[in-house]
mmCIF file of N, CA, C and O in Angstrom:
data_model
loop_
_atom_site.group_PDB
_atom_site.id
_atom_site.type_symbol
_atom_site.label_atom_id
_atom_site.label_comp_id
_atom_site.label_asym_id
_atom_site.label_seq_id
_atom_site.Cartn_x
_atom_site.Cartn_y
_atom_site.Cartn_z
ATOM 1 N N UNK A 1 16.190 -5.274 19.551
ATOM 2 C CA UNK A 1 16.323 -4.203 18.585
ATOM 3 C C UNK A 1 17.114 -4.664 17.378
ATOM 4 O O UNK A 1 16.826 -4.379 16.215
ATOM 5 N N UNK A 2 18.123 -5.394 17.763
ATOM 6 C CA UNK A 2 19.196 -6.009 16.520
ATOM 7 C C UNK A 2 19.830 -4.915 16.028
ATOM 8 O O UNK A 2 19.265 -3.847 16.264
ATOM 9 N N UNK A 3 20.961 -4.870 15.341
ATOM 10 C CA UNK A 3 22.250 -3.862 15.087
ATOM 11 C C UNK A 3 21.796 -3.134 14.670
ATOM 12 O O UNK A 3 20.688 -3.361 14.183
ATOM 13 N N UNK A 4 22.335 -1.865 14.601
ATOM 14 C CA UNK A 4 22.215 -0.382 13.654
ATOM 15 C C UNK A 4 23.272 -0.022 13.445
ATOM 16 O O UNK A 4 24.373 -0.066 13.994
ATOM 17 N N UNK A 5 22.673 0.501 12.228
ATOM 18 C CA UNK A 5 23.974 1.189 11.046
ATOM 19 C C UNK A 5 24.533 2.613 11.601
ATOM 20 O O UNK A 5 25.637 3.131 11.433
ATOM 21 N N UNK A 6 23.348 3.086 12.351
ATOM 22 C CA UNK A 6 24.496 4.905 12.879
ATOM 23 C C UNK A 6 23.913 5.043 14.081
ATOM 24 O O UNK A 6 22.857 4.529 14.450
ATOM 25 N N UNK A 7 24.742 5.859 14.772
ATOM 26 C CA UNK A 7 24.564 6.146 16.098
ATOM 27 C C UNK A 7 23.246 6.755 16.216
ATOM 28 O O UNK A 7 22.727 7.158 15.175
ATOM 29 N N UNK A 8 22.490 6.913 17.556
ATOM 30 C CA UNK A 8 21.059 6.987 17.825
ATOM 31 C C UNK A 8 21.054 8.358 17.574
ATOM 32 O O UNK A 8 22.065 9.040 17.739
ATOM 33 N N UNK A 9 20.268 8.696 17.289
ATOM 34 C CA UNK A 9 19.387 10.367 17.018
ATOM 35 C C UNK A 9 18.486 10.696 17.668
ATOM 36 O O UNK A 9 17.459 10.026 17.558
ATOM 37 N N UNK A 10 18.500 11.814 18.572
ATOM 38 C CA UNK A 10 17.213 12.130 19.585
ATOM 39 C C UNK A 10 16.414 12.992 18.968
ATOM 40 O O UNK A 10 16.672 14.052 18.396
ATOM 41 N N UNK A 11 15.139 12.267 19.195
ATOM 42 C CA UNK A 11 14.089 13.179 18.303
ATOM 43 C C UNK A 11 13.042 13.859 19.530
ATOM 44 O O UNK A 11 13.044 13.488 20.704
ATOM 45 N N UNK A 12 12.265 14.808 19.022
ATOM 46 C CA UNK A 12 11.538 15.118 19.679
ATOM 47 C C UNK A 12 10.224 14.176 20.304
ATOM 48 O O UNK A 12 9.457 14.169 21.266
ATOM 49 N N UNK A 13 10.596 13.223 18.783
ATOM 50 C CA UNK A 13 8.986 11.834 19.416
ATOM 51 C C UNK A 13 9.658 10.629 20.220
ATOM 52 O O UNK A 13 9.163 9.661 20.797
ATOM 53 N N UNK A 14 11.330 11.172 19.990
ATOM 54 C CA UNK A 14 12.105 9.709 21.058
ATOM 55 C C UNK A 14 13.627 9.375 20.204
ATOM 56 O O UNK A 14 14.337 10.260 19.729
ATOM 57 N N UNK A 15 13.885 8.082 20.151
ATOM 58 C CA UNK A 15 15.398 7.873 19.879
ATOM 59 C C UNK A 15 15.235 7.088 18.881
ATOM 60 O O UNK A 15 14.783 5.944 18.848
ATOM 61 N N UNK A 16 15.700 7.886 17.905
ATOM 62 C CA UNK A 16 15.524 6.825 16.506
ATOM 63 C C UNK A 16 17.008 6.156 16.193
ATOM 64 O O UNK A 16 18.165 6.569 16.271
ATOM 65 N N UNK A 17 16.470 5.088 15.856
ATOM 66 C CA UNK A 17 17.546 4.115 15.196
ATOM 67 C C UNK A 17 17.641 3.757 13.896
ATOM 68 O O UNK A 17 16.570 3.352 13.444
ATOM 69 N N UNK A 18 18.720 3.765 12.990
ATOM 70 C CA UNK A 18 18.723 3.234 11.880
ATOM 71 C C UNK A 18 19.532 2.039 11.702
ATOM 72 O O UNK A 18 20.754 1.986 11.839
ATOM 73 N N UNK A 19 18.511 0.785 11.286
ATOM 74 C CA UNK A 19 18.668 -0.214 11.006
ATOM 75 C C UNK A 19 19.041 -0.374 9.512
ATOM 76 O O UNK A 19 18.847 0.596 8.779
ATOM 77 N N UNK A 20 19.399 -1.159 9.156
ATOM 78 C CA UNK A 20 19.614 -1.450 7.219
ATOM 79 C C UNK A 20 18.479 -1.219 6.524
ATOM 80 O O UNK A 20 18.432 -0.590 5.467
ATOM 81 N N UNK A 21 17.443 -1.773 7.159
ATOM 82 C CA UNK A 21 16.470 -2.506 6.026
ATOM 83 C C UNK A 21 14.768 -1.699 7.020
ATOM 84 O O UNK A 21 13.626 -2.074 6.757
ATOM 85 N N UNK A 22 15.147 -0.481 8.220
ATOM 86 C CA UNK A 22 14.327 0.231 8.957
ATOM 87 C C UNK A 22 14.697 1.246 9.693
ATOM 88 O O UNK A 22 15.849 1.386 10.105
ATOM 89 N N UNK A 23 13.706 2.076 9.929
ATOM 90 C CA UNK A 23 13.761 3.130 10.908
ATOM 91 C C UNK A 23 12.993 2.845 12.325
ATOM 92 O O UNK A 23 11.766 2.739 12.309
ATOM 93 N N UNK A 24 13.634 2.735 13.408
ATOM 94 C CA UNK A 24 13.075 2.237 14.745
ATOM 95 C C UNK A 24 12.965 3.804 15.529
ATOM 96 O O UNK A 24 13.982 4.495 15.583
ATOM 97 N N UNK A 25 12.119 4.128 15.915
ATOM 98 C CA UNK A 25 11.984 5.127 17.257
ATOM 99 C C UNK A 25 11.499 4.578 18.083
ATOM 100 O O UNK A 25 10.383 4.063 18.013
ATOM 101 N N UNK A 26 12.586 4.567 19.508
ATOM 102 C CA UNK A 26 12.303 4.147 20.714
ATOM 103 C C UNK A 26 11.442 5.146 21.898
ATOM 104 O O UNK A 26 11.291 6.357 21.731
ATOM 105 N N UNK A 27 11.113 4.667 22.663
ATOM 106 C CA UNK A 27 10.852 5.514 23.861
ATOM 107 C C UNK A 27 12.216 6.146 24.788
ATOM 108 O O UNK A 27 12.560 5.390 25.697
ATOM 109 N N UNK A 28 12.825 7.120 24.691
ATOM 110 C CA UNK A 28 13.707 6.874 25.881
ATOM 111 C C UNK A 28 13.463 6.756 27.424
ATOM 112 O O UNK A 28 14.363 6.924 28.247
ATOM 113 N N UNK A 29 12.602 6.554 27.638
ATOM 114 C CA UNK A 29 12.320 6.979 29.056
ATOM 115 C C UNK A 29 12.711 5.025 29.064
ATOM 116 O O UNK A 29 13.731 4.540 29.555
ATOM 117 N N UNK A 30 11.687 4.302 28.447
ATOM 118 C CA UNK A 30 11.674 2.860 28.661
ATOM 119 C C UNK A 30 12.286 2.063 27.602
ATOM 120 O O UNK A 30 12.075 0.855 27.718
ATOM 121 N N UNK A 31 13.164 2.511 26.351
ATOM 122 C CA UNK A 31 13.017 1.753 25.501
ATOM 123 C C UNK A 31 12.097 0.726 24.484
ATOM 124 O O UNK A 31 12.307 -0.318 23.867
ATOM 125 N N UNK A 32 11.170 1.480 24.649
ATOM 126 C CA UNK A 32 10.182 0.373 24.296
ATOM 127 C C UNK A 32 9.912 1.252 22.630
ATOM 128 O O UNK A 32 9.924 2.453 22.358
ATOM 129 N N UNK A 33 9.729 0.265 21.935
ATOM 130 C CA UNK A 33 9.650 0.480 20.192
ATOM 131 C C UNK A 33 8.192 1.343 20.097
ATOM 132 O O UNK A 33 7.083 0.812 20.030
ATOM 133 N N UNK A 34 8.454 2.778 20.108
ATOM 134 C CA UNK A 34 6.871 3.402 19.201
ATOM 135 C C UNK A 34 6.678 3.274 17.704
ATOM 136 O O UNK A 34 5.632 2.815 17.245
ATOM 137 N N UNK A 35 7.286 3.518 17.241
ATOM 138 C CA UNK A 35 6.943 3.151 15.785
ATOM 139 C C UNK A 35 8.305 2.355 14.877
ATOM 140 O O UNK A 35 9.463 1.998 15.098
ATOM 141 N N UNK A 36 7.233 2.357 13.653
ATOM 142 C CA UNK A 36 9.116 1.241 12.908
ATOM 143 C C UNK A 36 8.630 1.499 11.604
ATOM 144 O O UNK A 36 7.404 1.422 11.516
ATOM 145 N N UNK A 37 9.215 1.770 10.609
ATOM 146 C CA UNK A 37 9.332 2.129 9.118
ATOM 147 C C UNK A 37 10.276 1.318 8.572
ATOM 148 O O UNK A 37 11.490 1.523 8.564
ATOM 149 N N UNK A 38 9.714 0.434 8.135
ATOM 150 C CA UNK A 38 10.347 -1.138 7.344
ATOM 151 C C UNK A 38 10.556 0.079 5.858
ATOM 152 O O UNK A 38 9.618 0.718 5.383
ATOM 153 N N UNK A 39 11.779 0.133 5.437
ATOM 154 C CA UNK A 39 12.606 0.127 4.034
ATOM 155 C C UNK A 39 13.176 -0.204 3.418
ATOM 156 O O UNK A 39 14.180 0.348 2.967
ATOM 157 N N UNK A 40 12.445 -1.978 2.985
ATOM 158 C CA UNK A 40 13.426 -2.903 2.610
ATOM 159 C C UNK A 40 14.679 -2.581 1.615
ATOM 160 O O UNK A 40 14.922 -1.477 1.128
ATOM 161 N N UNK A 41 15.252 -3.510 1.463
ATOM 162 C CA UNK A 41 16.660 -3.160 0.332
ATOM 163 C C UNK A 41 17.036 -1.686 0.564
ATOM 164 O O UNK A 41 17.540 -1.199 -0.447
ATOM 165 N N UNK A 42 16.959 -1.010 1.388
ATOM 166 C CA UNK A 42 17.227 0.231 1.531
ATOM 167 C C UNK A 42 19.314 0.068 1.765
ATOM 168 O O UNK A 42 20.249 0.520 1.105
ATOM 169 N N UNK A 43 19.259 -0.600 2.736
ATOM 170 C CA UNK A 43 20.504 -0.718 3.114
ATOM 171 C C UNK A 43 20.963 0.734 3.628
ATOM 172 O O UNK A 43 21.810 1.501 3.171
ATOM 173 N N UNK A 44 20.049 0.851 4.817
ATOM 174 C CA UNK A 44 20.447 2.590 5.600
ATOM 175 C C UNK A 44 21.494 2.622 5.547
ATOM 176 O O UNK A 44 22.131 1.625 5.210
ATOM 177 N N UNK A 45 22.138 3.899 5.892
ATOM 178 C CA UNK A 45 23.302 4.132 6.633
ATOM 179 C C UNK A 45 24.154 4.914 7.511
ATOM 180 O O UNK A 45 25.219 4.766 8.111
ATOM 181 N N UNK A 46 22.580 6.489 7.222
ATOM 182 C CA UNK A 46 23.018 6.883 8.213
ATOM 183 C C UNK A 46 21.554 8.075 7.897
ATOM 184 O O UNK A 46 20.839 8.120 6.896
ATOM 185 N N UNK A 47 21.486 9.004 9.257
ATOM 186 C CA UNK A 47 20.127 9.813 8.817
ATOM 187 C C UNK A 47 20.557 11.282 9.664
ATOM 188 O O UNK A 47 21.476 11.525 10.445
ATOM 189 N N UNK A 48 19.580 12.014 9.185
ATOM 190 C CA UNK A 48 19.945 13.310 10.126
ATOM 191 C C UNK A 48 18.323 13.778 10.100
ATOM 192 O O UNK A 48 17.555 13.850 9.141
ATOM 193 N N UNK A 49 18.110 14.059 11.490
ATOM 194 C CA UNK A 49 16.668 15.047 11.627
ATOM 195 C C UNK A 49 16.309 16.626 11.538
ATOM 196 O O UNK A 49 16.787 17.414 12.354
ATOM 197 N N UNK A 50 15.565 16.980 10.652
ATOM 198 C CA UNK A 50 15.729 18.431 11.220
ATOM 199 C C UNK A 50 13.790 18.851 11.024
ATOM 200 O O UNK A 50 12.802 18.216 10.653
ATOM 201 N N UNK A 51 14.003 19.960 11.414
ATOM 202 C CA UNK A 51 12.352 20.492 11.410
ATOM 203 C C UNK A 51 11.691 20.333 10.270
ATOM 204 O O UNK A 51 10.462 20.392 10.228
ATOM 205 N N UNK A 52 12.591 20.070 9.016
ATOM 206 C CA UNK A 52 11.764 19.915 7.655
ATOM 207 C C UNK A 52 11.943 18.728 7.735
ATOM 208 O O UNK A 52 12.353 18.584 6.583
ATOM 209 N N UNK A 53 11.983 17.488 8.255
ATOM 210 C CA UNK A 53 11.647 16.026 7.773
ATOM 211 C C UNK A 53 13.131 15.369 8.556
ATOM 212 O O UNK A 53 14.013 15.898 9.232
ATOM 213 N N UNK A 54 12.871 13.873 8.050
ATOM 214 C CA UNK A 54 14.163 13.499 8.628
ATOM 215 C C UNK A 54 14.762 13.134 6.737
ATOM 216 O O UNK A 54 14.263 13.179 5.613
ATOM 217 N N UNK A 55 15.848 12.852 7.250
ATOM 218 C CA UNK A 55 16.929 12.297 5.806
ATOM 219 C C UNK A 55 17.297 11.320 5.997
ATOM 220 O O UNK A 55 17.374 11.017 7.187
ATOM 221 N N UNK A 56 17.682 10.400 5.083
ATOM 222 C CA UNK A 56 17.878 9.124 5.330
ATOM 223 C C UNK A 56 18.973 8.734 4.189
ATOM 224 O O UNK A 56 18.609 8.869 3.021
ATOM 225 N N UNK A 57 20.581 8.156 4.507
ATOM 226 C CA UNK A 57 21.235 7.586 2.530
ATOM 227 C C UNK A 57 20.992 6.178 2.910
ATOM 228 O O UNK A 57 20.743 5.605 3.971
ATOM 229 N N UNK A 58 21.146 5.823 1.700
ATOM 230 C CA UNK A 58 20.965 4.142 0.943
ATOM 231 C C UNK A 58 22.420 3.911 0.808
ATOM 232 O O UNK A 58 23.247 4.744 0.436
ATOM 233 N N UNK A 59 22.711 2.256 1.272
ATOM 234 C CA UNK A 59 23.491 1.904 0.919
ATOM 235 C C UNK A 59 24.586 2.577 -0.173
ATOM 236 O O UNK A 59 25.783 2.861 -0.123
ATOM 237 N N UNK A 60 23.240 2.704 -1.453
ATOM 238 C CA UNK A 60 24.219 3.058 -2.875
ATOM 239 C C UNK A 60 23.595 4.681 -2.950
ATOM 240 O O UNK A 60 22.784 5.084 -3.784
ATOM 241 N N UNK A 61 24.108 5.347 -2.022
ATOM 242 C CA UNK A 61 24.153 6.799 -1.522
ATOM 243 C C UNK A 61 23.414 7.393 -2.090
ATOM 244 O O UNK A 61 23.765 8.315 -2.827
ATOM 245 N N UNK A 62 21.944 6.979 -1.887
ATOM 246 C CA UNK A 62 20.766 7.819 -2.422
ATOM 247 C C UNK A 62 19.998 8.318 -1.178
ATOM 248 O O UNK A 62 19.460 7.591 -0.342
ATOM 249 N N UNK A 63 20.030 9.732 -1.182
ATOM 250 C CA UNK A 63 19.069 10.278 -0.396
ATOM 251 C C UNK A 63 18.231 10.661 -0.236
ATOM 252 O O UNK A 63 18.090 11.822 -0.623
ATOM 253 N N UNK A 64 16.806 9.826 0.597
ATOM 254 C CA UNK A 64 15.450 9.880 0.627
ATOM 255 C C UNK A 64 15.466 10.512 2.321
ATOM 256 O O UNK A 64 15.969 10.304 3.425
ATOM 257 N N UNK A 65 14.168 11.759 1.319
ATOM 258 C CA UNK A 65 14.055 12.668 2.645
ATOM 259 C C UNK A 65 12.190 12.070 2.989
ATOM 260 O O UNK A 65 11.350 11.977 2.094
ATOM 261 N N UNK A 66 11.946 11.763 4.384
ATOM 262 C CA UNK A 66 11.120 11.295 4.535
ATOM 263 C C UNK A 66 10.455 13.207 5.305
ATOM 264 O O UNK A 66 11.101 14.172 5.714
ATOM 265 N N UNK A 67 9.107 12.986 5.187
ATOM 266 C CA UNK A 67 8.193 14.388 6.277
ATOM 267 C C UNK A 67 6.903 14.148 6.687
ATOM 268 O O UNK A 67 6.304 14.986 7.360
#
């Protein structure tokens, strides 16, 4: 998986991770990677989910709401 920038977030599709430079959702049952959203130079840092989309800041504290 390699490091993440904020603690895991349970989603309804599984356990997302934020990486620097991606968004990882795991399986929890097995850990196994369902999807991955490469955002290079993003420099994550931290995200929050809610029923309207997830949120995501940038390094240089810009917030992109993904849906």
């Amino acid at each position: 998986v390699g490091p993440v920038a904020w603690a895991p977030v349970t989603t309804a599709g599984g356990v997302l991770l934020v990486q620097r430079d991606a968004l990882l959702l795991l399986d929890p049952a097995t850990g196994a990677e369902v999807a991955k959203r490469p955002m290079r130079d993003a420099g994550l840092r931290s995200a929050a989910v809610t029923s309207g989309g997830t949120y995501v800041v940038s390094g240089d504290q810009v917030l992109i709401a993904l849906r």
